[in-house]
């Protein structure tokens, strides 16, 4: 061989061999940097999730306080109504008792007037006896001219005696009866007025409590709204971080060879051929739980429990755990556009971790029936720009 030809070939080979480690080192360095950036983003997302959880707990606590205040306001309002009814009833009783007191006072005034008239009558008789000299009942009887005159004088004296006795008894009775009645009415009126004053004070206290509770409720409502505003801001920040993470994952995937989906390829079967039966397709169907027509965002593939589940394409695991009604689930991000969901995985059946790079056809989990499921099957969803699309045309 010509030496002039051999030397350039050898030189080229040496240069290529020298450059390969340098290129590999550069790629590894860039990949490590991306991994660090992803880890930092996830750390910030984790802290943000804690903040969101704390806010949600505070909002929940405030809502509990608001419910308790609502119950308290209802109770106070009920007692206010009861107290007002009591006040109205007492007010009516007071008016009636005042009428009785006026009537009793009138009766007492009349009795006093009767007593005064009787006193005048008795004083007139005493004055007449004084003016004509003191004459005993015995002298009147002994002055009789005959027996008939004696009887007449005796009956006359008896009448005077009975009349005087009756006047005195009526005086005593009138005074005692009417004064007792007046005292009873006054005591009853005083008692009613005391009860009215106590009820008024209770009503005032209840009104004060009601206003205070309303004010506290307004403060709690304002605080809840502020927390909701903060929560919205935190959730927006978390969403922005999720977009950053997705962008970094897409960059990582591109560095590792890109996605077959993005280049127009097909997805691999997520279950071994012949091991499953399609039981539900993408689109509208009858919900097995409610019996109503509802949308279905993926394919259901019935298979025995423990059947291996494979990654439909190369990508990075972004979720590996419980996921709402899907039970145990895995989500793989394939590039900046596509991701796939594998749901209802059996307990202990997840074989991958978040951040792990998986290859097409690599086992990631095992079939189960966790979450909102009626039997062992795999629910498989394909997302394009975070919107579910029919997986059937993409599977080969």
Coordinates of C-alpha atoms in Angstrom, one line a residue:
X1 CA 0.0 0.0 0.0
X2 CA 1.2 3.5 -0.7
X3 CA 2.6 5.2 2.4
X4 CA 1.1 8.5 1.4
X5 CA -2.4 6.8 1.7
X6 CA -1.7 4.8 4.8
X7 CA -0.6 7.7 6.9
X8 CA -3.7 9.8 6.5
X9 CA -5.9 6.8 7.4
X10 CA -3.9 6.2 10.5
X11 CA -4.0 9.8 11.5
X12 CA -7.8 10.0 10.9
X13 CA -8.3 6.9 13.0
X14 CA -6.2 8.3 15.8
X15 CA -8.1 11.6 15.7
X16 CA -11.5 9.9 15.8
X17 CA -10.4 7.6 18.7
X18 CA -9.2 10.7 20.5
X19 CA -12.5 12.7 19.9
X20 CA -14.9 9.9 20.9
X21 CA -14.1 10.1 24.7
X22 CA -14.2 13.9 24.5
X23 CA -17.7 13.8 22.9
X24 CA -18.9 11.2 25.3
X25 CA -17.6 13.2 28.3
X26 CA -19.3 16.3 27.0
X27 CA -22.6 14.5 26.6
X28 CA -22.3 13.0 30.1
X29 CA -21.4 16.4 31.5
X30 CA -24.5 18.0 29.9
X31 CA -26.7 15.1 31.0
X32 CA -25.4 15.4 34.5
X33 CA -26.2 19.1 34.5
X34 CA -29.7 18.5 33.2
X35 CA -30.2 15.9 35.9
X36 CA -29.1 18.4 38.5
X37 CA -31.4 21.0 37.2
X38 CA -34.3 18.5 37.2
X39 CA -33.4 17.6 40.8
X40 CA -33.4 21.3 41.8
X41 CA -36.8 21.9 40.0
X42 CA -38.3 18.8 41.8
X43 CA -36.9 20.1 45.2
X44 CA -38.6 23.4 44.6
X45 CA -41.8 21.6 43.5
X46 CA -41.7 19.5 46.7
X47 CA -41.4 22.6 48.8
X48 CA -44.2 24.3 46.8
X49 CA -46.4 21.3 47.4
X50 CA -45.8 21.5 51.1
X51 CA -46.8 25.2 51.0
X52 CA -49.9 24.3 49.1
X53 CA -50.7 21.5 51.5
X54 CA -50.2 23.9 54.4
X55 CA -52.5 26.5 52.8
X56 CA -55.2 23.8 52.1
X57 CA -55.0 22.8 55.8
X58 CA -55.4 26.4 56.9
X59 CA -58.4 26.9 54.5
X60 CA -59.9 23.6 55.8
X61 CA -59.5 24.8 59.4
X62 CA -61.1 28.2 58.6
X63 CA -64.0 26.4 56.8
X64 CA -64.5 24.3 60.0
X65 CA -64.5 27.5 62.1
X66 CA -67.0 29.1 59.7
X67 CA -69.3 26.1 59.9
X68 CA -69.1 26.2 63.7
X69 CA -69.8 30.0 63.6
X70 CA -72.7 29.3 61.3
X71 CA -74.2 26.8 63.8
X72 CA -73.5 29.3 66.6
X73 CA -75.2 32.1 64.8
X74 CA -78.3 29.9 64.2
X75 CA -78.4 29.0 67.9
X76 CA -77.9 32.6 69.0
X77 CA -80.6 33.8 66.5
X78 CA -83.0 31.1 67.8
X79 CA -82.4 32.2 71.4
X80 CA -82.8 35.8 70.4
X81 CA -86.2 35.0 68.9
X82 CA -87.2 33.0 72.0
X83 CA -86.1 35.9 74.3
X84 CA -87.9 38.4 72.2
X85 CA -91.1 36.3 72.4
X86 CA -90.5 36.1 76.2
X87 CA -90.1 39.9 76.3
X88 CA -93.3 40.4 74.3
X89 CA -95.2 38.0 76.6
X90 CA -93.8 39.7 79.8
X91 CA -94.6 43.1 78.4
X92 CA -98.2 42.0 77.9
X93 CA -98.3 40.6 81.5
X94 CA -96.8 43.8 82.8
X95 CA -99.5 45.8 81.1
X96 CA -102.2 43.6 82.5
X97 CA -100.6 43.7 86.0
X98 CA -100.3 47.5 85.8
X99 CA -104.0 47.6 85.0
X100 CA -104.6 45.3 88.0
X101 CA -102.4 47.6 90.2
X102 CA -104.4 50.6 89.1
X103 CA -107.6 48.8 89.9
X104 CA -106.3 47.7 93.2
X105 CA -105.2 51.2 94.0
X106 CA -108.7 52.5 93.1
X107 CA -110.2 49.8 95.4
X108 CA -107.8 50.8 98.1
X109 CA -108.7 54.5 97.7
X110 CA -112.4 53.6 97.8
X111 CA -111.8 51.5 101.0
X112 CA -109.9 54.4 102.5
X113 CA -112.8 56.7 101.6
X114 CA -115.3 54.2 103.2
X115 CA -113.2 54.0 106.3
X116 CA -113.0 57.7 106.5
X117 CA -116.8 58.0 106.2
X118 CA -117.3 55.5 108.9
X119 CA -114.7 57.3 111.1
X120 CA -116.7 60.5 110.6
X121 CA -119.9 58.6 111.6
X122 CA -118.2 57.2 114.7
X123 CA -116.7 60.6 115.6
X124 CA -120.1 62.3 115.2
X125 CA -121.6 59.8 117.6
X126 CA -118.8 60.3 120.1
X127 CA -119.1 64.0 119.8
X128 CA -122.8 63.9 120.4
X129 CA -122.3 61.6 123.5
X130 CA -119.6 64.1 124.7
X131 CA -121.9 67.1 124.2
X132 CA -124.8 65.4 126.0
X133 CA -122.8 63.8 128.7
X134 CA -121.7 60.2 129.0
X135 CA -124.7 57.9 129.4
X136 CA -124.1 54.2 130.0
X137 CA -126.1 51.5 128.3
X138 CA -127.4 50.4 131.8
X139 CA -128.7 53.9 132.5
X140 CA -130.6 53.9 129.2
X141 CA -132.3 50.6 130.1
X142 CA -133.0 51.6 133.7
X143 CA -134.7 54.8 132.4
X144 CA -137.4 52.7 130.8
X145 CA -141.0 53.7 131.7
X146 CA -142.3 50.2 131.3
X147 CA -141.3 46.8 130.0
X148 CA -142.3 47.6 126.5
X149 CA -140.1 50.7 126.6
X150 CA -137.4 48.5 128.0
X151 CA -137.5 46.2 125.1
X152 CA -137.6 49.0 122.6
X153 CA -134.6 50.6 124.3
X154 CA -132.8 47.2 124.5
X155 CA -133.4 46.6 120.7
X156 CA -132.2 50.2 119.9
X157 CA -129.0 49.8 122.0
X158 CA -128.4 46.4 120.4
X159 CA -128.9 47.9 116.9
X160 CA -126.4 50.7 117.8
X161 CA -123.9 48.2 119.2
X162 CA -124.2 45.9 116.2
X163 CA -123.8 48.9 113.8
X164 CA -120.7 50.1 115.6
X165 CA -119.3 46.7 115.6
X166 CA -120.0 46.2 111.9
X167 CA -118.4 49.6 111.1
X168 CA -115.3 48.6 113.0
X169 CA -115.1 45.2 111.4
X170 CA -115.7 46.6 107.9
X171 CA -113.0 49.1 108.5
X172 CA -110.5 46.4 109.5
X173 CA -111.6 44.1 106.7
X174 CA -111.5 46.8 104.0
X175 CA -108.0 48.0 105.0
X176 CA -106.5 44.5 105.4
X177 CA -108.1 43.0 102.2
X178 CA -107.3 45.9 100.0
X179 CA -103.8 46.5 101.3
X180 CA -103.1 42.8 100.9
X181 CA -104.4 42.9 97.3
X182 CA -102.4 46.1 96.6
X183 CA -99.2 44.5 98.1
X184 CA -99.7 41.3 96.1
X185 CA -100.2 43.3 92.8
X186 CA -97.1 45.4 93.5
X187 CA -95.0 42.4 94.3
X188 CA -96.2 40.7 91.1
X189 CA -95.5 43.8 89.1
X190 CA -92.0 44.1 90.6
X191 CA -91.3 40.5 89.8
X192 CA -92.4 40.9 86.2
X193 CA -90.4 44.0 85.8
X194 CA -87.3 42.2 87.2
X195 CA -87.9 39.3 84.8
X196 CA -88.3 41.8 81.9
X197 CA -85.1 43.6 82.8
X198 CA -83.2 40.2 82.9
X199 CA -84.7 39.2 79.6
X200 CA -83.7 42.6 78.1
X201 CA -80.2 42.1 79.4
X202 CA -80.1 38.6 77.9
X203 CA -81.4 39.9 74.6
X204 CA -78.7 42.6 74.6
X205 CA -76.0 40.0 75.4
X206 CA -77.3 37.8 72.6
X207 CA -77.4 40.7 70.1
X208 CA -73.8 41.5 71.1
X209 CA -72.7 37.9 70.7
X210 CA -74.5 37.7 67.3
X211 CA -72.7 40.9 66.0
X212 CA -69.4 39.6 67.3
X213 CA -69.9 36.3 65.6
X214 CA -70.9 38.0 62.3
X215 CA -67.7 40.2 62.5
X216 CA -65.5 37.1 63.2
X217 CA -67.2 35.3 60.3
X218 CA -66.5 38.2 58.0
X219 CA -62.8 38.2 59.1
X220 CA -62.6 34.5 58.5
X221 CA -64.1 34.9 55.1
X222 CA -61.7 37.6 54.2
X223 CA -58.8 35.4 55.5
X224 CA -60.1 32.4 53.5
X225 CA -60.2 34.6 50.3
X226 CA -56.6 35.8 50.9
X227 CA -55.5 32.2 51.4
X228 CA -57.3 31.1 48.2
X229 CA -55.5 33.9 46.4
X230 CA -52.1 32.7 47.8
X231 CA -53.1 29.1 46.9
X232 CA -53.9 30.1 43.3
X233 CA -50.5 31.8 43.1
X234 CA -48.7 28.8 44.6
X235 CA -50.5 26.5 42.2
X236 CA -49.5 28.7 39.2
X237 CA -45.9 28.6 40.4
X238 CA -46.1 24.8 40.7
X239 CA -47.5 24.6 37.2
X240 CA -44.7 26.8 35.9
X241 CA -42.1 24.5 37.7
X242 CA -43.9 21.5 36.1
X243 CA -43.4 23.1 32.7
X244 CA -39.7 23.7 33.5
X245 CA -39.4 20.0 34.5
X246 CA -41.1 18.8 31.4
X247 CA -38.8 21.0 29.2
X248 CA -35.7 19.6 31.0
X249 CA -37.0 16.0 30.6
X250 CA -37.6 16.6 26.9
X251 CA -34.1 17.9 26.6
X252 CA -32.8 14.9 28.4
X253 CA -34.7 12.6 26.1
X254 CA -33.4 14.3 23.0
X255 CA -29.8 13.9 24.3
X256 CA -30.4 10.2 24.8
X257 CA -31.7 9.6 21.3
X258 CA -35.1 11.2 21.0
X259 CA -38.6 9.7 20.7
X260 CA -39.8 7.3 18.0
X261 CA -43.3 8.8 18.4
X262 CA -42.1 12.3 17.6
X263 CA -40.4 11.0 14.4
X264 CA -43.6 9.3 13.2
X265 CA -43.0 5.9 14.7
X266 CA -45.4 3.6 16.5
X267 CA -45.7 2.6 20.2
X268 CA -45.0 -0.9 21.4
X269 CA -47.7 -3.0 23.1
X270 CA -47.7 -2.4 26.8
X271 CA -48.7 -6.0 27.5
X272 CA -47.3 -9.3 26.0
X273 CA -49.1 -10.3 22.8
X274 CA -51.9 -12.8 23.4
X275 CA -52.0 -12.1 27.2
X276 CA -54.9 -9.6 27.1
X277 CA -58.3 -8.8 25.7
X278 CA -59.5 -5.3 24.8
X279 CA -62.5 -4.6 26.9
X280 CA -63.1 -0.9 26.4
X281 CA -61.9 1.6 23.8
X282 CA -61.3 5.4 23.7
X283 CA -64.3 7.7 23.7
X284 CA -67.8 7.5 25.0
X285 CA -69.0 4.4 26.9
X286 CA -71.3 3.2 29.7
X287 CA -69.6 3.9 33.0
X288 CA -69.4 0.5 34.9
X289 CA -70.0 2.3 38.2
X290 CA -72.7 4.8 37.4
X291 CA -74.3 3.1 34.4
X292 CA -74.4 6.4 32.7
X293 CA -72.7 7.4 29.4
X294 CA -69.3 9.0 30.0
X295 CA -66.0 9.7 28.3
X296 CA -63.1 7.1 28.5
X297 CA -59.6 8.5 27.9
X298 CA -57.7 5.4 27.1
X299 CA -57.8 1.6 26.3
X300 CA -58.7 -1.0 28.9
X301 CA -56.9 -4.3 28.4
X302 CA -58.1 -7.2 30.6
X303 CA -55.3 -9.5 31.7
X304 CA -54.5 -11.9 34.6
X305 CA -53.2 -10.3 37.8
X306 CA -49.4 -10.1 37.7
X307 CA -49.1 -9.9 33.9
X308 CA -46.0 -7.8 33.1
X309 CA -46.5 -4.2 31.8
X310 CA -44.0 -2.8 29.4
X311 CA -42.9 0.7 28.6
X312 CA -44.5 1.6 25.2
X313 CA -41.5 3.7 24.3
X314 CA -38.3 5.1 25.7
X315 CA -38.7 7.9 28.2
X316 CA -38.4 9.2 31.8
X317 CA -40.7 8.1 34.6
X318 CA -42.4 11.2 36.0
X319 CA -44.9 9.4 38.3
X320 CA -44.8 6.1 40.1
X321 CA -47.4 5.7 42.8
X322 CA -51.0 6.4 43.7
X323 CA -52.8 8.6 41.1
X324 CA -56.4 9.6 41.9
X325 CA -59.0 7.1 40.7
X326 CA -56.3 5.2 38.7
X327 CA -54.9 3.6 41.8
X328 CA -51.3 2.6 41.5
X329 CA -50.0 4.1 38.2
X330 CA -46.9 5.0 36.2
X331 CA -46.5 7.9 33.8
X332 CA -43.6 8.1 31.3
X333 CA -42.7 11.3 29.6
X334 CA -41.3 10.4 26.1
X335 CA -40.5 13.9 24.8
X336 CA -41.8 17.4 25.0
X337 CA -45.1 16.3 23.4
X338 CA -46.0 12.8 24.3
X339 CA -46.4 10.9 27.6
X340 CA -48.2 7.6 28.5
X341 CA -50.1 6.4 31.5
X342 CA -50.3 2.8 32.9
X343 CA -53.0 2.5 35.6
X344 CA -54.6 0.0 38.1
X345 CA -51.2 -1.6 38.8
X346 CA -51.4 -4.3 41.6
X347 CA -50.2 -3.5 45.1
X348 CA -46.4 -3.8 45.1
X349 CA -46.4 -4.1 41.3
X350 CA -44.6 -0.9 40.3
X351 CA -41.0 -1.8 39.2
X352 CA -39.7 1.7 38.4
X353 CA -38.9 5.0 40.2
X354 CA -39.5 8.7 39.4
X355 CA -36.6 10.0 37.3
X356 CA -35.6 6.6 36.0
X357 CA -34.9 6.3 32.3
X358 CA -36.7 3.3 30.8
X359 CA -36.3 1.7 27.4
X360 CA -39.0 0.6 25.0
X361 CA -40.3 -2.9 26.0
X362 CA -38.7 -2.6 29.5
X363 CA -40.9 -4.1 32.3
X364 CA -42.2 -1.3 34.5
X365 CA -45.1 -2.9 36.4
X366 CA -47.6 -5.7 36.8
X367 CA -51.4 -5.8 36.1
X368 CA -53.8 -5.4 39.0
X369 CA -57.1 -3.8 40.0
X370 CA -56.3 -0.9 42.3
X371 CA -58.3 2.3 42.2
X372 CA -61.6 2.7 40.5
X373 CA -61.5 -0.7 38.8
X374 CA -63.9 -3.6 38.5
X375 CA -61.3 -6.3 37.7
X376 CA -57.7 -7.0 36.7
X377 CA -56.8 -4.9 33.7
X378 CA -54.4 -2.3 32.4
X379 CA -55.8 1.2 31.6
X380 CA -53.5 2.7 29.0
X381 CA -53.6 6.4 28.0
X382 CA -51.5 8.4 25.5
X383 CA -51.2 12.2 26.1
X384 CA -50.3 14.7 23.4
X385 CA -49.5 18.1 24.9
X386 CA -51.2 16.9 28.1
X387 CA -54.4 16.0 26.2
X388 CA -55.6 12.4 26.0
X389 CA -55.7 11.0 22.5
X390 CA -56.8 7.6 21.1
X391 CA -53.9 5.1 21.6
X392 CA -55.2 2.5 19.1
X393 CA -53.7 4.1 15.9
X394 CA -50.3 4.5 17.7
X395 CA -49.9 0.8 18.8
X396 CA -48.3 -1.8 16.6

